[in-house]
CSV table of C-alpha atoms and ligand atoms in Angstrom, one decimal:
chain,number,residue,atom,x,y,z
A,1,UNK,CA,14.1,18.8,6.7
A,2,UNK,CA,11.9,21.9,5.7
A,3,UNK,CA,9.0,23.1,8.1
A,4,UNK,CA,6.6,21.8,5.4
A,5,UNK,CA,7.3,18.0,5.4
A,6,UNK,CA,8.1,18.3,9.4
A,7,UNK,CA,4.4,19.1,9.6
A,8,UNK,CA,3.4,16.9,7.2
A,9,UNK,CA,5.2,13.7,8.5
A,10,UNK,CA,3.3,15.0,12.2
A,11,UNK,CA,0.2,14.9,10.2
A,12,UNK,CA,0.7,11.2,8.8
A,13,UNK,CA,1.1,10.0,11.8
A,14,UNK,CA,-1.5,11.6,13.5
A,15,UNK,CA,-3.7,10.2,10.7
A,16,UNK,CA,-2.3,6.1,11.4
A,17,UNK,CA,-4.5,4.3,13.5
A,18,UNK,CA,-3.5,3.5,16.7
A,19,UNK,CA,-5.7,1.2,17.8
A,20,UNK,CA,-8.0,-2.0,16.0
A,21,UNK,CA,-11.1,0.1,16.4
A,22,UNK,CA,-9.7,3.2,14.1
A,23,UNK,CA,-8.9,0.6,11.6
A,24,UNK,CA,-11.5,1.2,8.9
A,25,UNK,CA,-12.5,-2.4,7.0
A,26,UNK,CA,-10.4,-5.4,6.1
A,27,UNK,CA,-12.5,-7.0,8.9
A,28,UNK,CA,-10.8,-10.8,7.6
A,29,UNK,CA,-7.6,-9.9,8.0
A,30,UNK,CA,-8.5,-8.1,11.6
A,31,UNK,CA,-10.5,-11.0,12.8
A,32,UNK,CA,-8.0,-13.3,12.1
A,33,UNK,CA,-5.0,-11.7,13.4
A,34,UNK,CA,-6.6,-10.7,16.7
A,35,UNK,CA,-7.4,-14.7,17.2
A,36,UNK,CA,-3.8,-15.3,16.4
A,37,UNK,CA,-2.8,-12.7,19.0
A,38,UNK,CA,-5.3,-14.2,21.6
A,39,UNK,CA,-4.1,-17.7,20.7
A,40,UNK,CA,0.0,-16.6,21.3
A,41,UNK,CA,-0.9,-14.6,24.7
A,42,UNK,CA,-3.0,-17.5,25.9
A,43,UNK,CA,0.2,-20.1,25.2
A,44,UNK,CA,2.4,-17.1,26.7
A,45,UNK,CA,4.5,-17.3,23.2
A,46,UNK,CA,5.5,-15.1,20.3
A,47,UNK,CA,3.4,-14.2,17.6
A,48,UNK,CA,4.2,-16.7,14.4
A,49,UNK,CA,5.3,-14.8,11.6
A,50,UNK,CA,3.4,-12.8,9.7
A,51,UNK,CA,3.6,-11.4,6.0
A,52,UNK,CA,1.2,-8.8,4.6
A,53,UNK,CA,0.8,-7.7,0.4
A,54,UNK,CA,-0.8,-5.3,-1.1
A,55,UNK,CA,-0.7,-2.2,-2.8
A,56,UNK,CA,0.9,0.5,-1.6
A,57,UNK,CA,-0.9,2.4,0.9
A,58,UNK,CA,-3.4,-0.3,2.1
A,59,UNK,CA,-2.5,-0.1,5.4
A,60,UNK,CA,0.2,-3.0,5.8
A,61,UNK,CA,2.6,-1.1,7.9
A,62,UNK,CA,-0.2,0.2,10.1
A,63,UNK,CA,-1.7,-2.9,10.3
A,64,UNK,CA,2.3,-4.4,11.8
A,65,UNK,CA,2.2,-1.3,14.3
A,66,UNK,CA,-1.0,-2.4,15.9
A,67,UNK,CA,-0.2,-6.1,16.0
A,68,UNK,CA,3.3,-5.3,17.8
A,69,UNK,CA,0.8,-3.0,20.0
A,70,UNK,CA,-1.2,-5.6,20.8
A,71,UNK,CA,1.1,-8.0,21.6
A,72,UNK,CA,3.0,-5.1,23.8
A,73,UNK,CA,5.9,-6.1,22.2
A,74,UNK,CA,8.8,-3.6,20.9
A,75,UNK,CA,8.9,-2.9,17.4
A,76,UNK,CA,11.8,-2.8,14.9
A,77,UNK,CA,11.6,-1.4,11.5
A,78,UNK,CA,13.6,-2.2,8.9
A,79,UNK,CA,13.6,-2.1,5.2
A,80,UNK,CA,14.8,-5.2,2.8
A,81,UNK,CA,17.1,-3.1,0.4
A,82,UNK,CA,18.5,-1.6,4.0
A,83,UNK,CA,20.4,-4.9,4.3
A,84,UNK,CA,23.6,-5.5,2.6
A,85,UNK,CA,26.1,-7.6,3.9
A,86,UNK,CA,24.6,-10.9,5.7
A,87,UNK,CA,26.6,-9.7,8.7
A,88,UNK,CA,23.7,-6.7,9.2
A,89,UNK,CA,21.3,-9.4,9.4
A,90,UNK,CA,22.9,-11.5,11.7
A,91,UNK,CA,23.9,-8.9,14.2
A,92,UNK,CA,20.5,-7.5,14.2
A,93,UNK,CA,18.9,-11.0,14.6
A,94,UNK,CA,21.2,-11.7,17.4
A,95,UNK,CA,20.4,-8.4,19.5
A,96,UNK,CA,16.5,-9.0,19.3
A,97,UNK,CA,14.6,-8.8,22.5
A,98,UNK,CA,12.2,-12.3,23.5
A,99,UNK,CA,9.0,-11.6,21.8
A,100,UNK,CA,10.3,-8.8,19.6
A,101,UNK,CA,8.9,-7.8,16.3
A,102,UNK,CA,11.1,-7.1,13.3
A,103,UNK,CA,9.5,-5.7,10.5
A,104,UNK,CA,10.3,-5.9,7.1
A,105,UNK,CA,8.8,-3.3,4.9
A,106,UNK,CA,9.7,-3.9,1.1
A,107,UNK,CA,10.3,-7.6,1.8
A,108,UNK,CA,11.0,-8.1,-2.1
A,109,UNK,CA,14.0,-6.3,-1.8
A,110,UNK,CA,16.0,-8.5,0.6
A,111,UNK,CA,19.4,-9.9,-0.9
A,112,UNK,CA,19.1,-13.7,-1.4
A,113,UNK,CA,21.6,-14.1,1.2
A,114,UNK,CA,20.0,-12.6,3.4
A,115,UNK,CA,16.8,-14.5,2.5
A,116,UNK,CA,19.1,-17.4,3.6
A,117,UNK,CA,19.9,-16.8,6.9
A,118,UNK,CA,16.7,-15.6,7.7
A,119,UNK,CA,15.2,-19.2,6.5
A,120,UNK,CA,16.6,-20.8,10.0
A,121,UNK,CA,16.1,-18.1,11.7
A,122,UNK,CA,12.4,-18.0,10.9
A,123,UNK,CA,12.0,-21.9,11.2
A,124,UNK,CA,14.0,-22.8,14.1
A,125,UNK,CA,14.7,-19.8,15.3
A,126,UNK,CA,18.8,-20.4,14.6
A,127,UNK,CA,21.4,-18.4,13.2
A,128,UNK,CA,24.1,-20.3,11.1
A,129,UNK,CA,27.0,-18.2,10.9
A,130,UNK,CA,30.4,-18.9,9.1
A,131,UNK,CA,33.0,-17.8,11.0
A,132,UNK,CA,36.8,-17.2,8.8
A,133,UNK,CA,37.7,-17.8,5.6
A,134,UNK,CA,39.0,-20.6,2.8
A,135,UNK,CA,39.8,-23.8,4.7
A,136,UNK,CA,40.2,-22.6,8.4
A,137,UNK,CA,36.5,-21.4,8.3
A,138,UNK,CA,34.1,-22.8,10.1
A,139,UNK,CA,30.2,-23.1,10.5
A,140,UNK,CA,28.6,-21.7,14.4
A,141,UNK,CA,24.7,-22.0,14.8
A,142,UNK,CA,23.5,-19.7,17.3
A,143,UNK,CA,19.9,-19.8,19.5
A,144,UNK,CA,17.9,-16.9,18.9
A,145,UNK,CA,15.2,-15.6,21.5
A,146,UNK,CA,11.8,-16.5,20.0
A,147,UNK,CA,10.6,-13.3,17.8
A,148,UNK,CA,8.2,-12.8,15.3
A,149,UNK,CA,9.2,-11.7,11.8
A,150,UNK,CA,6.5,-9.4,10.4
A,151,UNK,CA,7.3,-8.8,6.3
A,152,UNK,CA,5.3,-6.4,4.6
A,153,UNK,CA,5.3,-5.9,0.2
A,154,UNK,CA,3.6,-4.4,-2.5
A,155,UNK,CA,5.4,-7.5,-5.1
A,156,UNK,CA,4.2,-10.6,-3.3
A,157,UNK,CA,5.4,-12.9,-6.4
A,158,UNK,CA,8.9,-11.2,-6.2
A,159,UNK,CA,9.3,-13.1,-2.6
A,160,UNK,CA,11.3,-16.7,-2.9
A,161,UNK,CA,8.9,-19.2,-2.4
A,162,UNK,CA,11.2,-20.9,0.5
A,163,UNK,CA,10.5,-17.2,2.2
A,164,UNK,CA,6.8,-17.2,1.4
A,165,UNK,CA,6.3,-21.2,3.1
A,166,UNK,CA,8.2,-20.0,6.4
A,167,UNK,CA,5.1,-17.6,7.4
A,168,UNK,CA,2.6,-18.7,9.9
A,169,UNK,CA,0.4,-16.6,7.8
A,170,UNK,CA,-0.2,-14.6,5.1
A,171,UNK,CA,-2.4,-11.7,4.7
A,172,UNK,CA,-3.1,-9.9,1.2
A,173,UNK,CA,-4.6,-6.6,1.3
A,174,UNK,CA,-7.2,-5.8,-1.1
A,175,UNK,CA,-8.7,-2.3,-1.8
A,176,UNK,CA,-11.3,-0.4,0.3
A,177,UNK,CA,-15.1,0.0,-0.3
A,178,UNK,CA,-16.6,3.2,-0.9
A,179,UNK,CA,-18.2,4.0,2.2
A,180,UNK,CA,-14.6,2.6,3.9
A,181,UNK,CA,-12.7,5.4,2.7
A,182,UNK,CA,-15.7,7.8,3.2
A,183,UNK,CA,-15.3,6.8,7.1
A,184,UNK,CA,-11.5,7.0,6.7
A,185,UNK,CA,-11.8,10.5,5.4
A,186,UNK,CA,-14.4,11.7,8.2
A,187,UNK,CA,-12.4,10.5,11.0
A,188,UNK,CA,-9.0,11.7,9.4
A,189,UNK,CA,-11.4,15.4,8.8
A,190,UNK,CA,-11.9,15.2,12.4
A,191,UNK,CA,-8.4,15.3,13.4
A,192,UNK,CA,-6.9,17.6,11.4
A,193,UNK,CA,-9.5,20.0,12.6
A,194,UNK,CA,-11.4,20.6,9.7
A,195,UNK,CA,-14.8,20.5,8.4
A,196,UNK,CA,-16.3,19.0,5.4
A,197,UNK,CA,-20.1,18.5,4.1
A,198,UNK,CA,-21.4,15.0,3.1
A,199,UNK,CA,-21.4,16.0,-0.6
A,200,UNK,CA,-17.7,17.3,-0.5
A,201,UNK,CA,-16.6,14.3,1.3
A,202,UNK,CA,-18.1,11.9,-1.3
A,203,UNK,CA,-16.4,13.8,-4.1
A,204,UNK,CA,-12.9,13.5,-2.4
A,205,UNK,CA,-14.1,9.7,-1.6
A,206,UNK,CA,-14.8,8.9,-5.2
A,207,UNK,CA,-11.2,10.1,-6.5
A,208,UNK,CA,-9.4,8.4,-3.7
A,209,UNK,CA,-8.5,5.1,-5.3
A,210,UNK,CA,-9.9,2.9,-3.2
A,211,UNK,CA,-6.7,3.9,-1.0
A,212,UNK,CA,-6.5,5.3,2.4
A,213,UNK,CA,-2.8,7.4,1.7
A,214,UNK,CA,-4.8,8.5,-1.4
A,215,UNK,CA,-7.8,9.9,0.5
A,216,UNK,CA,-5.9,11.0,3.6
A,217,UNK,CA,-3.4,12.9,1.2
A,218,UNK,CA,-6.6,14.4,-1.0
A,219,UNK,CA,-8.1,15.5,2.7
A,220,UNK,CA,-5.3,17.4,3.2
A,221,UNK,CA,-5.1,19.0,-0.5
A,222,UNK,CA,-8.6,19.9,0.7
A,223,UNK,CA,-8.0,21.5,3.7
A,224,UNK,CA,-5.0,23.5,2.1
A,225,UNK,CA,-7.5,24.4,-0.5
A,226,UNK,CA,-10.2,25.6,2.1
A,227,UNK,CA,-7.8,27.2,4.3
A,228,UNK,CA,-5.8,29.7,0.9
A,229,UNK,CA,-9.6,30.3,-0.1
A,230,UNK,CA,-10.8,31.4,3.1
A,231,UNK,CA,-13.6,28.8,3.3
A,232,UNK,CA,-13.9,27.2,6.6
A,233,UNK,CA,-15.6,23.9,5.1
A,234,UNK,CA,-14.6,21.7,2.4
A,235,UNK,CA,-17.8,21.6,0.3
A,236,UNK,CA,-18.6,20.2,-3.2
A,237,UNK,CA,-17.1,22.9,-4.6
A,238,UNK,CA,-14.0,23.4,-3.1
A,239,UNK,CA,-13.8,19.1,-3.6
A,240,UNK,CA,-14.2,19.6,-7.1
A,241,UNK,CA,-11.8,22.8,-7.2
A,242,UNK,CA,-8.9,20.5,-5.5
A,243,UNK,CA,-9.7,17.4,-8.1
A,244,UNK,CA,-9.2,19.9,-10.9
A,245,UNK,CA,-5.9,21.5,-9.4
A,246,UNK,CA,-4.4,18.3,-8.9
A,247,UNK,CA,-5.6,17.2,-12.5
A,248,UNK,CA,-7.3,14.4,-11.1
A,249,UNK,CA,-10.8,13.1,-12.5
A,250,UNK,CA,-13.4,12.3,-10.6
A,251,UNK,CA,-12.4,8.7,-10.1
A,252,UNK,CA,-8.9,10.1,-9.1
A,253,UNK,CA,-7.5,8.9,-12.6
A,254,UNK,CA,-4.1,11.0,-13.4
A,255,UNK,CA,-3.6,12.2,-16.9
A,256,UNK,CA,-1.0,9.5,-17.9
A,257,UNK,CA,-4.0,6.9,-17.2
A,258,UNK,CA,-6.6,8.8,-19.2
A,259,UNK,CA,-3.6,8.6,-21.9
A,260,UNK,CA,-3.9,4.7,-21.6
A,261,UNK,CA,-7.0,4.5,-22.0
A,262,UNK,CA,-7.2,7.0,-24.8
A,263,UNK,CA,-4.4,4.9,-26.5
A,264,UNK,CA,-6.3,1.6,-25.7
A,265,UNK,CA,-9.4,2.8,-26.8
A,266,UNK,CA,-9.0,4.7,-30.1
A,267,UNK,CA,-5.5,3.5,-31.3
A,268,UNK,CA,-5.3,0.2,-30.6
A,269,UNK,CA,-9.5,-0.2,-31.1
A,270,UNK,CA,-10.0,-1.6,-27.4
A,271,UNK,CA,-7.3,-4.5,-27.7
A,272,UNK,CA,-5.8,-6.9,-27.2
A,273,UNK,CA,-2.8,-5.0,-27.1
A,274,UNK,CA,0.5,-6.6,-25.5
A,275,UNK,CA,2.1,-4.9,-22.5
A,276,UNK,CA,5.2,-4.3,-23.9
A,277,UNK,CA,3.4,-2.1,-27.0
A,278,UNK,CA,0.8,-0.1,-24.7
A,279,UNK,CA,4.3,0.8,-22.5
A,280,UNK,CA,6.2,1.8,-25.6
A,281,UNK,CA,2.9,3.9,-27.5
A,282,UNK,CA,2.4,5.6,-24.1
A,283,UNK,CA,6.1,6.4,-23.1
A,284,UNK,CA,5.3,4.7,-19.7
A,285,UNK,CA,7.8,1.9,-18.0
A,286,UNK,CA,5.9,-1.3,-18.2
A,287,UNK,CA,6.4,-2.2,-14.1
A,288,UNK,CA,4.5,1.2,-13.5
A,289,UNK,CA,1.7,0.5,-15.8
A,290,UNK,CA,1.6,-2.9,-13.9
A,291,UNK,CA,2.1,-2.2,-10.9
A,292,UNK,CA,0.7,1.4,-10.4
A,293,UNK,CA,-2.4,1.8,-13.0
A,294,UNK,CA,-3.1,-1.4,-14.4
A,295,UNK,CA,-4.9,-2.8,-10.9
A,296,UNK,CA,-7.1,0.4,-10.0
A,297,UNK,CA,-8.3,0.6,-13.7
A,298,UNK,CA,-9.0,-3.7,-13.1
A,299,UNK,CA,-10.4,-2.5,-10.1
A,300,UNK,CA,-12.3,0.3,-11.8
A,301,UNK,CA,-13.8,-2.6,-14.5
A,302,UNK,CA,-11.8,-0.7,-17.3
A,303,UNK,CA,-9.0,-3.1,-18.1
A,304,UNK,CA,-8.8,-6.6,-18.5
A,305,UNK,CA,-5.9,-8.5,-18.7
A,306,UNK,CA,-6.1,-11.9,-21.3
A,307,UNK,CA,-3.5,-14.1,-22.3
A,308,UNK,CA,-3.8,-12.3,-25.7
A,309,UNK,CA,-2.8,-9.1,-24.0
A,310,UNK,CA,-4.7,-5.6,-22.8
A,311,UNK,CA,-8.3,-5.5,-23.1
A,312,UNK,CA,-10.6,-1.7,-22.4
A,313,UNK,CA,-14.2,-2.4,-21.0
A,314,UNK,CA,-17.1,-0.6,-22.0
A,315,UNK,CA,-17.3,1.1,-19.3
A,316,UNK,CA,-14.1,2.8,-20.0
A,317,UNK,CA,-15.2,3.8,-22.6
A,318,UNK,CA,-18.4,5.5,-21.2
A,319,UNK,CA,-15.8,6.9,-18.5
A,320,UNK,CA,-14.0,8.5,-21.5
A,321,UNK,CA,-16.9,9.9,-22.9
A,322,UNK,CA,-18.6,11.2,-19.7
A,323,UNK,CA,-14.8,13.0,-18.9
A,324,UNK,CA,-15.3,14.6,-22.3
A,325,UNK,CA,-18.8,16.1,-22.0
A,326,UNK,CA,-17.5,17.7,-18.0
A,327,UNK,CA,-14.2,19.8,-17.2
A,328,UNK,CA,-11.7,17.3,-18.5
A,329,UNK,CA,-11.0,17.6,-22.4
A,330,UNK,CA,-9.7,14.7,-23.7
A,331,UNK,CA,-7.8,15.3,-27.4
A,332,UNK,CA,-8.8,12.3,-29.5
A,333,UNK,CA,-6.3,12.0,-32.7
B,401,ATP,N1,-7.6,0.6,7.6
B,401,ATP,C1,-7.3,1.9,7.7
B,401,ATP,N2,-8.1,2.7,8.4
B,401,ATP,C2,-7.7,4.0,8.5
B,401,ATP,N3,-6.6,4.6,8.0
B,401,ATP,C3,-5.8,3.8,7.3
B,401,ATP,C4,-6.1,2.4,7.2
B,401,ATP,N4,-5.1,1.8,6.4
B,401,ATP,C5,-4.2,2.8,6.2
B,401,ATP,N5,-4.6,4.0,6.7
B,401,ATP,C6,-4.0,5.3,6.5
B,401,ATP,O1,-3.2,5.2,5.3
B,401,ATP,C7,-1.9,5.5,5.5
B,401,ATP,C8,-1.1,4.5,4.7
B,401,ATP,O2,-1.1,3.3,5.3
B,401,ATP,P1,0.2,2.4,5.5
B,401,ATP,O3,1.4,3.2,5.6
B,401,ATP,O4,0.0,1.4,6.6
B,401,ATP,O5,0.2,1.7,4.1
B,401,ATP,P2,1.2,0.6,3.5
B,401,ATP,O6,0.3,-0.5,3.0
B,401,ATP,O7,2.2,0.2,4.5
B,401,ATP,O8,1.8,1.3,2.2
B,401,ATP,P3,3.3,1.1,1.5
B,401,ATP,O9,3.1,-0.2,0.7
B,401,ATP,O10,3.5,2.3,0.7
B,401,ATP,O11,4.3,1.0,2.6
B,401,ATP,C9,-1.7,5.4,7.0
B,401,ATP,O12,-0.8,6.3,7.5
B,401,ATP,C10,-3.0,5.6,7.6
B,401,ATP,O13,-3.2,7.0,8.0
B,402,MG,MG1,4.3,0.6,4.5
């Protein structure tokens, strides 16, 4: 690994939160897993199992550290897709601690084979095993030590529904407020050791998606930006300068979305335009335009989706025209 991404991954997790109060918003989900918590210690038993969705950098891994925190419990990490024969699963279900958290990240990937013998495990905390081959094999069940199975995905609806009913409960993530990410950004400011005025902190807020990765990732641009440029503050204009370098607007829109809505809104007249024709005018794979722009710009009030297909907003449109007027030309055809 190079220097650079040494320090970086130092800085990422200097940035996680390590305890419930440094966890900015989602107060729900906090409120209610911190009763579930109370409600295992107080019956001395393991956590039930948990599953978290949302987009990506929402805070659903963070959120499985703290809860295996909380519980003082050890934590192990693995990924679905890192699980290919059924044997892995078994032999890392067997060799669990009592009261052990394993944590899924990427849930959806899981091999339905492994969705199976993690059904029992989850439900009655068994393994069933076959042991041998053809006609002189044979089925074993073994106990497992009560643990709690924490899953985490960005593709909810790609989960089984057999997998989805065996969690206790189920958590979706949902994108920050404004003033969230501004607090996310100021206490992420303050450990990275660097200073940044209210307006340039609003600016970096605004572009930030509604994410924490996003803003913590933007902070850092920042402070990269400050430090070349010999500023020691990360003002307005040095928000602004970073937005531009990364060729970001200022709602944090990347030039391929701008593209989408250009396309949506001059060539196909605002919709409804089908999925499949947006993906192939713009060049983009369809799962990225679902998965990756399509909800911020829902979130944004840009995009709509009807059973007739794409829809722009008006205030896309005003978006588009604003962009036009500032730093950000926008060809129309
Ligand atoms: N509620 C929060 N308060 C403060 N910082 C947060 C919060 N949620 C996330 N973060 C920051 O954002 C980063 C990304 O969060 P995390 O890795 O938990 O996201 P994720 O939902 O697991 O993403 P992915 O789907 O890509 O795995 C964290 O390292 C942390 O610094
Ligand atoms: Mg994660």
């Amino acid at each position: 690994m190079k220097k650079k991404e040494i320090d970086e991954r130092a800085m990422d997790s200097a940035l996680r939160p390590g305890q419930w109060g440094e966890y900015v918003g989602q107060e729900k989900i906090k409120e209610n897993l911190q009763l579930i918590i109370k409600a295992a210690k107080l019956r001395g038993e393991a956590i039930d199992h948990l599953l978290f969705y949302g987009q990506a950098g929402l805070g659903k891994t963070t959120l499985a550290t703290l809860v295996a925190k909380e519980m003082g419990a050890p934590l192990r990490v693995i990924t679905g897709s890192s699980i290919e024969k059924p044997g892995d699963l078994a032999a890392l279900l067997s060799g669990l601690e009592e009261g052990e958290i394993l944590f899924v990240d990427e849930a959806h990937r899981l091999n339905p084979v492994a969705e199976e013998i993690l059904y029992p495990a989850m439900e009655s905390r068994r393994l069933h095993i076959l042991i041998g081959k053809g006609t002189g094999a044979h089925a074993v069940s073994i106990d497992l030590p009560p643990f709690t199975l924490v899953a985490a995905t960005t593709h909810f609806n790609m989960l089984s529904a057999p997998l989805r009913s065996r969690f206790g409960a189920i958590f979706r993530l949902d994108f920050y407020g404004e003033n969230e990410i501004e607090e996310i950004l100021k206490r992420s400011a303050k450990i990275l050791g660097v200073e940044a005025d209210p307006a340039g902190l609003e600016i970096l807020a605004r572009a930030s998606r509604f994410t924490p990765r996003t803003a913590n990732r933007l902070l850092k641009r920042a402070r990269d930006y400050a430090a070349v440029n010999q500023s020691d503050e990360i003002d307005a204009a040095i928000a602004r300068a970073v937005l531009r370098m990364l060729e970001l607007d200022e709602l944090g829109l990347e030039p391929v979305e701008r593209r989408l809505l250009e396309l949506l809104a001059y060539k196909f007249k605002k919709g409804p335009v089908g999925i499949k024709t947006l993906a192939a005018a713009s060049g983009e794979e369809q799962g990225a335009i679902e998965e990756i722009y399509e909800p911020y710009l829902m979130k944004l009030g840009f995009l709509k989706r009807t059973p007739a297909g794409r829809v722009l907003e008006e205030a896309a449109l005003d978006h588009l025209a604003k962009q036009e007027d500032d730093d950000f030309p926008l060809e129309q055809p």
